[in-house]
Tab-separated table of C-alpha atoms in Angstrom:
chain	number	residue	atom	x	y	z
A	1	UNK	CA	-34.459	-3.461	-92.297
A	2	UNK	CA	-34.403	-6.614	-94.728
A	3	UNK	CA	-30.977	-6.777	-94.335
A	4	UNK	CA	-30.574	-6.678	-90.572
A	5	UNK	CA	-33.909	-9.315	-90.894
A	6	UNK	CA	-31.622	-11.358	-93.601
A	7	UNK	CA	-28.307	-11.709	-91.130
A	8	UNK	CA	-30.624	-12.626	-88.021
A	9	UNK	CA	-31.893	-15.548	-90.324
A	10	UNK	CA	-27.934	-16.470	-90.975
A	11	UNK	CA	-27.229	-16.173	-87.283
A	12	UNK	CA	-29.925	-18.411	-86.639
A	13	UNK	CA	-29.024	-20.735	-89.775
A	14	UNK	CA	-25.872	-21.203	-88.460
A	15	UNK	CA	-26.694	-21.726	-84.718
A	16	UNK	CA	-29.256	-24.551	-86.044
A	17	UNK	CA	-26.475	-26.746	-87.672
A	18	UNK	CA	-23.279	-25.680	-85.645
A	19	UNK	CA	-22.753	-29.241	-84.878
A	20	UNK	CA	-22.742	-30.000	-88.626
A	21	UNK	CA	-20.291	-27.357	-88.658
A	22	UNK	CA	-18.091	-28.168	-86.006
A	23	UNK	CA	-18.131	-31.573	-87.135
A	24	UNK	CA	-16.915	-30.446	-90.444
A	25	UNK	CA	-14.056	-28.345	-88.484
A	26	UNK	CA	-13.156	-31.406	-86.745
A	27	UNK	CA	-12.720	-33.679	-90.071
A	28	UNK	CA	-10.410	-30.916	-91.318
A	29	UNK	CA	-8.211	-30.783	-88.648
A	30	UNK	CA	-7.860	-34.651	-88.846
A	31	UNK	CA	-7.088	-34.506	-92.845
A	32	UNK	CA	-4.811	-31.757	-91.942
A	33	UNK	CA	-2.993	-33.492	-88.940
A	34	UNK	CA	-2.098	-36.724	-91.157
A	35	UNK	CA	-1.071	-34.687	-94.128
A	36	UNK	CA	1.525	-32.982	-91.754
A	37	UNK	CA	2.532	-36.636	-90.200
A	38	UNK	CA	3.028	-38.332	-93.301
A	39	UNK	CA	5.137	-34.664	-94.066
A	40	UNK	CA	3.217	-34.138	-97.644
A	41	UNK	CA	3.503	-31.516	-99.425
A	42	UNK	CA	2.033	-28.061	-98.518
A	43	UNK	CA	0.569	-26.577	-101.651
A	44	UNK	CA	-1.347	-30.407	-102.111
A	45	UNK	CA	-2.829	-29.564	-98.764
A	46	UNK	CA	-3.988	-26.268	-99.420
A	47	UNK	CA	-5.273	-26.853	-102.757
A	48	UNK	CA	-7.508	-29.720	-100.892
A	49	UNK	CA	-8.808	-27.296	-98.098
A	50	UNK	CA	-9.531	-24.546	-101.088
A	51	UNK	CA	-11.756	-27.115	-102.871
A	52	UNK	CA	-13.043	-28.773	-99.538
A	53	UNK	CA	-13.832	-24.889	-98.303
A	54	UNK	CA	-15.542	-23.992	-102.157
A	55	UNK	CA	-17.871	-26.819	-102.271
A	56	UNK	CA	-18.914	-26.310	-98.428
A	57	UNK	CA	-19.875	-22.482	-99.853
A	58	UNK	CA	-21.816	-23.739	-102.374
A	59	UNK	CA	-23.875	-26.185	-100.267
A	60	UNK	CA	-24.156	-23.971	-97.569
A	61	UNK	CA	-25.015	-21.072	-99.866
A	62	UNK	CA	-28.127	-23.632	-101.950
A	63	UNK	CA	-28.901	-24.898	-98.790
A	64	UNK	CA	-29.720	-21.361	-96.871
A	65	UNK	CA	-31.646	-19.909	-99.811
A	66	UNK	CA	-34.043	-23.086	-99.663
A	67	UNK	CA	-34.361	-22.370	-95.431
A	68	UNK	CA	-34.786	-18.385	-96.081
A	69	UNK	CA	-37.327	-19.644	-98.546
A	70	UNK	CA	-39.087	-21.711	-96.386
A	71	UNK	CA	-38.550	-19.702	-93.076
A	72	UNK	CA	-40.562	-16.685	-95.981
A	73	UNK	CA	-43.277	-19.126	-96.490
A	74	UNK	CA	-43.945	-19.977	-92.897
A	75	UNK	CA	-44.062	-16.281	-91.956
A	76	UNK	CA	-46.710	-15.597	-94.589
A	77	UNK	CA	-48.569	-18.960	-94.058
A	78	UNK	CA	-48.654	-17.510	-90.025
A	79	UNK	CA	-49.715	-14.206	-90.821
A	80	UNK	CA	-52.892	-15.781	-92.941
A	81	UNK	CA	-53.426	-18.905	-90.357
A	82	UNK	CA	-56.830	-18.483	-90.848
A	83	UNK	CA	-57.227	-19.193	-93.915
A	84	UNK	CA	-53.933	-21.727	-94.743
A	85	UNK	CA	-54.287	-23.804	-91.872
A	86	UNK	CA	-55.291	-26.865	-93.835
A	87	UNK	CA	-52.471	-25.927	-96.490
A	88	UNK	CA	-49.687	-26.062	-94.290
A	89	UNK	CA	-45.727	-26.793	-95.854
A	90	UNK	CA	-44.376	-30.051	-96.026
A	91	UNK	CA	-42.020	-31.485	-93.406
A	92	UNK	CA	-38.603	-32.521	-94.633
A	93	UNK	CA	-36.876	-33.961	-91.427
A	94	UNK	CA	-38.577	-36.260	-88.968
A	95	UNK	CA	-38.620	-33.205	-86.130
A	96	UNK	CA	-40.736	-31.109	-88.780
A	97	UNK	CA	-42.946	-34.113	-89.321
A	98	UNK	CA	-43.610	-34.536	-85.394
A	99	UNK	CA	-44.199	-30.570	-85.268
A	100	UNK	CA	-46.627	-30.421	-88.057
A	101	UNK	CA	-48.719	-33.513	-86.271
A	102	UNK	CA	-48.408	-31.748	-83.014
A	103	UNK	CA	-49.766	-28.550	-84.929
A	104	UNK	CA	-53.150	-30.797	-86.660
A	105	UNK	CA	-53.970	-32.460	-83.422
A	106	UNK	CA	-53.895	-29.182	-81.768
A	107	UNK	CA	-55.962	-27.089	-84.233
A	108	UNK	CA	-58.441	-30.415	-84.148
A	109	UNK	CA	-59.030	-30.013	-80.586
A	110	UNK	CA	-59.068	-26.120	-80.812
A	111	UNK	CA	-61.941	-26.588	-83.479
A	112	UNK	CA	-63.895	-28.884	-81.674
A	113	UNK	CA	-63.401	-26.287	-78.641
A	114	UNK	CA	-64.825	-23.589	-80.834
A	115	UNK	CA	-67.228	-25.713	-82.597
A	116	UNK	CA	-68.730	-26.403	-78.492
A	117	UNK	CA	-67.965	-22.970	-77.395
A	118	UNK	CA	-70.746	-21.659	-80.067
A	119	UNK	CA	-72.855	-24.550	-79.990
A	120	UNK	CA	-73.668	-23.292	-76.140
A	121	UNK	CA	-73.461	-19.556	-76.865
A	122	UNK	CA	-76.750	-20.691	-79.506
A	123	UNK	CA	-78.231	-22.523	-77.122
A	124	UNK	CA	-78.144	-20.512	-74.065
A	125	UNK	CA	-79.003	-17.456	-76.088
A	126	UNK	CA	-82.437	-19.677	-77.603
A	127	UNK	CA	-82.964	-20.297	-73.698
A	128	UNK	CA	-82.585	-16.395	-72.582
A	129	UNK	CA	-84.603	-15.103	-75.858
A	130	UNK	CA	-87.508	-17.577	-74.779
A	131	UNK	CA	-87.640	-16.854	-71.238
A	132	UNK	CA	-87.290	-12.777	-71.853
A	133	UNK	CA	-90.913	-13.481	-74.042
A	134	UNK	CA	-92.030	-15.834	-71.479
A	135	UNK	CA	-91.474	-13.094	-68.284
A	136	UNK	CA	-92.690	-10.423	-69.955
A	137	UNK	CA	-96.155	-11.715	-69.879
A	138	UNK	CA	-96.918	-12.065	-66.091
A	139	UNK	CA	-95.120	-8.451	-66.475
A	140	UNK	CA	-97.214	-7.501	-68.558
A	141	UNK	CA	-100.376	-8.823	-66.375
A	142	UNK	CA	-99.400	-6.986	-63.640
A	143	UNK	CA	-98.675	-3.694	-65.391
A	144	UNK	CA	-102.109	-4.058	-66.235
A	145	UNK	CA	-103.056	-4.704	-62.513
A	146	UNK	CA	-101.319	-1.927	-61.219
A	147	UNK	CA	-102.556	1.091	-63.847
A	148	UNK	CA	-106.150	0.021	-62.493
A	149	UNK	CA	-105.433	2.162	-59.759
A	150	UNK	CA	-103.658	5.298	-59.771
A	151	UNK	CA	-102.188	5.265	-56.117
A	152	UNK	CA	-99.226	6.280	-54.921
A	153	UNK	CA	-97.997	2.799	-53.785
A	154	UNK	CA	-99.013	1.563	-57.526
A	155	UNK	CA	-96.993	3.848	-58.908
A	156	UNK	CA	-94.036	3.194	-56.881
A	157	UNK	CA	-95.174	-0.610	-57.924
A	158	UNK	CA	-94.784	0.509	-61.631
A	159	UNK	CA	-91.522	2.468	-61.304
A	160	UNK	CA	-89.982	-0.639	-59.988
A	161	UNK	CA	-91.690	-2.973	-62.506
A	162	UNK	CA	-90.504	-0.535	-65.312
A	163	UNK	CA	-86.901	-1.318	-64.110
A	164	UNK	CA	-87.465	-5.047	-63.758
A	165	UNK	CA	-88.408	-5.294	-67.631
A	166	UNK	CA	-85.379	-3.205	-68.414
A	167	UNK	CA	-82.680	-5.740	-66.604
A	168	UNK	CA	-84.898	-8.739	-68.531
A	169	UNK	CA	-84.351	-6.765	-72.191
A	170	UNK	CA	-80.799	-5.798	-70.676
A	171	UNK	CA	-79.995	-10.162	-70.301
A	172	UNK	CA	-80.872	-10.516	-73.742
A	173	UNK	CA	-78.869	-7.316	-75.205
A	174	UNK	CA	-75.597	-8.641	-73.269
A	175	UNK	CA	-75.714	-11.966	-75.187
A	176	UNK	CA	-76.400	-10.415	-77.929
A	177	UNK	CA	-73.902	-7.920	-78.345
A	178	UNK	CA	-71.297	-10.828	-76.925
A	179	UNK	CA	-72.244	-13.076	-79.822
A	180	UNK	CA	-70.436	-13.201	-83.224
A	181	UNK	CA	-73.117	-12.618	-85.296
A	182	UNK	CA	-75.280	-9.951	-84.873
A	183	UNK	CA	-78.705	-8.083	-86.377
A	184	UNK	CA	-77.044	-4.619	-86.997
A	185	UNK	CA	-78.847	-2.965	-90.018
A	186	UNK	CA	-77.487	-0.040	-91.370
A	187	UNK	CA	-79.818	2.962	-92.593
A	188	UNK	CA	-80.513	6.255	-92.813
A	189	UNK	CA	-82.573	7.247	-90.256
A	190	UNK	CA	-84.470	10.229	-88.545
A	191	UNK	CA	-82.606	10.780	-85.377
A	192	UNK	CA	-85.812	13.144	-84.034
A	193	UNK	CA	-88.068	9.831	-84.104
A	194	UNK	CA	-85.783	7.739	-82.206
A	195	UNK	CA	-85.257	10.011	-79.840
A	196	UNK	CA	-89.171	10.824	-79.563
A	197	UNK	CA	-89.514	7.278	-79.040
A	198	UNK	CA	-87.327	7.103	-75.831
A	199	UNK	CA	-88.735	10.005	-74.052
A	200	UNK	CA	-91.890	8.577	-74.511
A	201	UNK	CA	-90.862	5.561	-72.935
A	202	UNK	CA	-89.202	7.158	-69.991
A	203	UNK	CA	-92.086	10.152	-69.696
A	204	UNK	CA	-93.466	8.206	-66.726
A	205	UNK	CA	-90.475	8.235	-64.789
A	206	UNK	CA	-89.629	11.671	-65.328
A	207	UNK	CA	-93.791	12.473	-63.728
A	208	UNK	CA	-93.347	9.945	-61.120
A	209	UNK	CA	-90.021	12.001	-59.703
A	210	UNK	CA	-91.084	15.388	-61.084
A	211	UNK	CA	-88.072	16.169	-62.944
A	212	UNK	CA	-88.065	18.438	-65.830
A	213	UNK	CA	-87.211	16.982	-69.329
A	214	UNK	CA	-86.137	19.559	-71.941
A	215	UNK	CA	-85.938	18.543	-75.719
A	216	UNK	CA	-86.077	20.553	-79.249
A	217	UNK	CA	-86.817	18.543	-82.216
A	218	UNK	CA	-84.751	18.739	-84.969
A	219	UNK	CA	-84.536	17.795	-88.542
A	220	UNK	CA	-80.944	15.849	-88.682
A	221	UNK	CA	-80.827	12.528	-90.150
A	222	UNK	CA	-77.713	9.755	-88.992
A	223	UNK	CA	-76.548	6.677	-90.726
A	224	UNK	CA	-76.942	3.687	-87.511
A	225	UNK	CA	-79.162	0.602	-86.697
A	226	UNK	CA	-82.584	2.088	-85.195
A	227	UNK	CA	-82.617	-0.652	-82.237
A	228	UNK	CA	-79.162	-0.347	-81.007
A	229	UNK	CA	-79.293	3.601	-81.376
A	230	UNK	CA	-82.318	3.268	-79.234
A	231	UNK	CA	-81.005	0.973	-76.690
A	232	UNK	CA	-78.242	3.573	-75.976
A	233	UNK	CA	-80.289	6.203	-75.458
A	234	UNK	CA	-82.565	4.661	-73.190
A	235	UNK	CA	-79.930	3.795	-70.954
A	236	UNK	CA	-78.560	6.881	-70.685
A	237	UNK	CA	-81.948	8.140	-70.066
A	238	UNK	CA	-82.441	5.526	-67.469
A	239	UNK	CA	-79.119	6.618	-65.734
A	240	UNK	CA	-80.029	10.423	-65.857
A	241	UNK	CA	-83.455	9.383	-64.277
A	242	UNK	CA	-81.947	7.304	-61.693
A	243	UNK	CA	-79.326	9.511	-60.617
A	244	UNK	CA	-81.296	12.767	-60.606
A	245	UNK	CA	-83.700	13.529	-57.773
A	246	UNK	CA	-84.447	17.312	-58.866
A	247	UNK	CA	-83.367	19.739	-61.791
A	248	UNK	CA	-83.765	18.643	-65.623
A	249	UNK	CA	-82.438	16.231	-68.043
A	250	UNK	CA	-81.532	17.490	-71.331
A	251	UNK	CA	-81.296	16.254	-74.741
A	252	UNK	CA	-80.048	17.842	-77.818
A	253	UNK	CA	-78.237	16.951	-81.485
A	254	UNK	CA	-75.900	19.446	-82.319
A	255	UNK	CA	-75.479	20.526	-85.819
A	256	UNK	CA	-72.705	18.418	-86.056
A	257	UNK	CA	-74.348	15.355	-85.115
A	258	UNK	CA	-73.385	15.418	-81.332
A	259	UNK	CA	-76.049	13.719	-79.476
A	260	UNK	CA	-76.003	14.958	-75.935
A	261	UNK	CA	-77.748	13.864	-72.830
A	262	UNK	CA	-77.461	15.915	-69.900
A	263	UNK	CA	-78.372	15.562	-66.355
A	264	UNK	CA	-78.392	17.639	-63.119
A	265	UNK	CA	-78.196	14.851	-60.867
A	266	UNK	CA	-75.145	13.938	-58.158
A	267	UNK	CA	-72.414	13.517	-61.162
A	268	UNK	CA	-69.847	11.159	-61.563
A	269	UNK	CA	-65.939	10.879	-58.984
A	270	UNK	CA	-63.605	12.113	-61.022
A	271	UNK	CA	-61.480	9.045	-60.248
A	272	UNK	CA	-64.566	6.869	-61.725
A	273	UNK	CA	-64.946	8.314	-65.136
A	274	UNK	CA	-62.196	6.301	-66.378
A	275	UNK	CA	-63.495	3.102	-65.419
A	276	UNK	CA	-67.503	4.092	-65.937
A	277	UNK	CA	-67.542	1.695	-69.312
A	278	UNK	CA	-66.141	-1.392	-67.874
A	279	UNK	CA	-68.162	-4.202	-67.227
A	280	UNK	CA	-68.952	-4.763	-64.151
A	281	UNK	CA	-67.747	-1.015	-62.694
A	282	UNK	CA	-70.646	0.309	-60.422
A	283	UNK	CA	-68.651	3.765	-58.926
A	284	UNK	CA	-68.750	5.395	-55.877
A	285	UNK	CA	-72.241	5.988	-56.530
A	286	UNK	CA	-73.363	2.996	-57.633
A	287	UNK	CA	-72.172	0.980	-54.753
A	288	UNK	CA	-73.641	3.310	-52.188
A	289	UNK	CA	-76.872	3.456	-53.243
A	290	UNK	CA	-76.623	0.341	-54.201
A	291	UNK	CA	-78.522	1.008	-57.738
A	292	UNK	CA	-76.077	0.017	-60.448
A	293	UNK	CA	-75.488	-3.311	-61.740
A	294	UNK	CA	-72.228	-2.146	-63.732
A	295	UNK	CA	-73.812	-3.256	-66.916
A	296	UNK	CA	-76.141	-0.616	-68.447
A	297	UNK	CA	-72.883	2.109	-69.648
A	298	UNK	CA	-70.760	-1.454	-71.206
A	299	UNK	CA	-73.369	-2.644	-72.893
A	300	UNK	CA	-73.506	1.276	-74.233
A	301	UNK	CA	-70.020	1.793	-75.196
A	302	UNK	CA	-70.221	-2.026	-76.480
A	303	UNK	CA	-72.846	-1.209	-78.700
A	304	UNK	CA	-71.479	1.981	-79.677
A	305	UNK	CA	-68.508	0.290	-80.812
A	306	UNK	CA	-70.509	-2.048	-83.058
A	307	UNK	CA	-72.532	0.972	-84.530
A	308	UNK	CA	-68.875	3.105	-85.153
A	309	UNK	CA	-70.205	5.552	-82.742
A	310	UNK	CA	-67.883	7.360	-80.266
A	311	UNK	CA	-69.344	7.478	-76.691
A	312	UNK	CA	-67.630	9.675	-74.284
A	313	UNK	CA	-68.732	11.325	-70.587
A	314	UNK	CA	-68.310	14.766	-69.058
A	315	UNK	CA	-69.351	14.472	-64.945
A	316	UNK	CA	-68.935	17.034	-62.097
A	317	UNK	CA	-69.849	15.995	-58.572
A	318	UNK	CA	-72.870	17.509	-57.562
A	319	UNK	CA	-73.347	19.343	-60.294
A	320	UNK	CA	-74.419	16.480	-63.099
A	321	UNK	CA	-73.506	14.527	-66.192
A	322	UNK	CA	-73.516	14.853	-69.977
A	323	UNK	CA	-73.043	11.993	-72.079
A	324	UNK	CA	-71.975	12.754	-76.187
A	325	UNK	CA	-72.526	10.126	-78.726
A	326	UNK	CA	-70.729	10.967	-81.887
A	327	UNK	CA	-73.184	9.820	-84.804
A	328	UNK	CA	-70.627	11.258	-87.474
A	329	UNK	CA	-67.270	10.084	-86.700
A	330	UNK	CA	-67.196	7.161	-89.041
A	331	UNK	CA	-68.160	7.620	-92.736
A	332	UNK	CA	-70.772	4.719	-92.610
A	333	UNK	CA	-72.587	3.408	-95.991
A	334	UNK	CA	-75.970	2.443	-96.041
A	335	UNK	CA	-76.619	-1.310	-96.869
């Protein structure tokens, strides 16, 4: 492989200075034209093209190690740009020297790009963070309103205010998980309280539409980040709850830390499950009812990506939907 690499170098070596070459050609045949005119002796004239043809092999041969060199360095300095772009080989001919300014004033105007690309990713996600805490108040005022009287219409009134906080703490999730930094904490947690903690928060909708929730605690402990882990599974409780208008929803850890969450609601098109994780993807189902906003299951498998968890979906029409999130599949370290 070296090799074959080596003689595409010489091809391209001797493509880059074939004029040079040709023009050396050309001299030759001149020297050799007027020794033959002036009818000089043979051997004189082949004892001059053996030393003329010696010294060109030596040139040629000092001068290709130096550009195999170089072309070497450039190929190394290109695989680590990141960190040698200030470091960058010096020019030796004037079209180097116009490359390598080309190169600076480009990488100047790519870092002021990137420097204003983050400056607004920090200041729009300032602007979402404060008005997610600012909305949440007047939600919070009328959650209040609303549990003052246990109607049916208030209740209907809560369902859909339930929902309304969860696309608010959705907004600030998606920038969140877009962004380059992030608050991912690794530990060692109890997967039976995190779990626990979403059922509780989903109980009411599970009363409100009288659907049967079935759980065993267990006694199984996962290395993750406690918020993200919890985000996930609320959304996939949210979908099982939105999606299923009678039956159960399950939820279960397998021994070997398979976290399942099961629904028998109206399942997923087979032709869809491909394309559930996407962003933006609503389904068959999701554009006829007219439910999904195509970003609860990408912010899922986005977040499940960050945590090293595998998120995967098994869906029959009509017959319901189990999601598995692999806590084991990566051999995490606690921090």
């Amino acid at each position: 492989m070296e090799t074959e690499k080596w003689i595409v170098v010489f091809i391209k070596y001797i493509k880059q200075y074939r004029y040079t070459s040709l023009m050396f050609l050309a001299f030759s045949g001149i020297f050799a034209g007027i020794f033959f005119l002036y009818d000089l002796e043979t051997e004189a004239v082949l004892y001059a093209a053996g030393l003329c043809a010696l010294l060109s092999a030596v040139v040629i041969s000092i001068h290709f190690v130096s550009y195999l060199r170089k072309h070497r360095e450039r190929e190394n300095m290109l695989r680590n740009i990141d960190v040698m772009s200030d470091n960058l080989i010096e020019a030796d001919t004037l079209a180097e020297q116009d490359y390598l300014e080309m190169a600076l004033k480009l990488k100047a105007l790519l870092d002021e790009s990137i420097i204003a690309a983050k400056n607004d990713k920090r200041e729009s996600l300032e602007y979402y963070t404060t008005w997610v805490h600012q909305i949440k108040t007047p939600i919070s005022v009328i959650e209040m309103i609303l549990q003052s009287e246990d109607t049916p219409e208030h209740l209907e009134l809560s369902a859909e205010l339930f929902r309304i906080e969860q696309y608010v703490d959705m907004v600030l999730n998606y920038i969140r998980l877009g962004g380059e930094t992030n608050d991912f904490v690794f530990e060692e947690y109890e997967i039976d309280k995190i779990i626990k903690s979403a059922v509780h928060k989903y109980a009411p909708q599970f009363v409100r539409k009288r659907i049967r929730l079935k759980y065993e605690p267990v006694s199984i402990k996962v290395i993750t980040d406690e918020k993200w882990l919890l985000f996930i599974l609320e959304q996939l409780l949210s979908n099982a709850v939105k999606y299923t208008e009678k039956g159960e929803v399950a939820v279960c850890v397998t021994d070997d830390k398979i976290l399942k969450v099961s629904d028998t609601g109206i399942g997923i098109a087979k032709e869809d499950i491909p394309r559930i994780f996407e962003k933006g993807f609503t389904g068959y189902n999701g554009r006829s009812g007219k439910k999904s906003s195509g970003l609860g299951l990408f912010l899922c498998r986005l977040a499940a990506d960050r945590l090293c968890h595998k998120l995967s979906v098994e869906s029959e029409v009509g017959k319901g939907t189990v999601f598995k999130l692999d806590l084991k599949r990566y051999d995490l370290k606690v921090e």
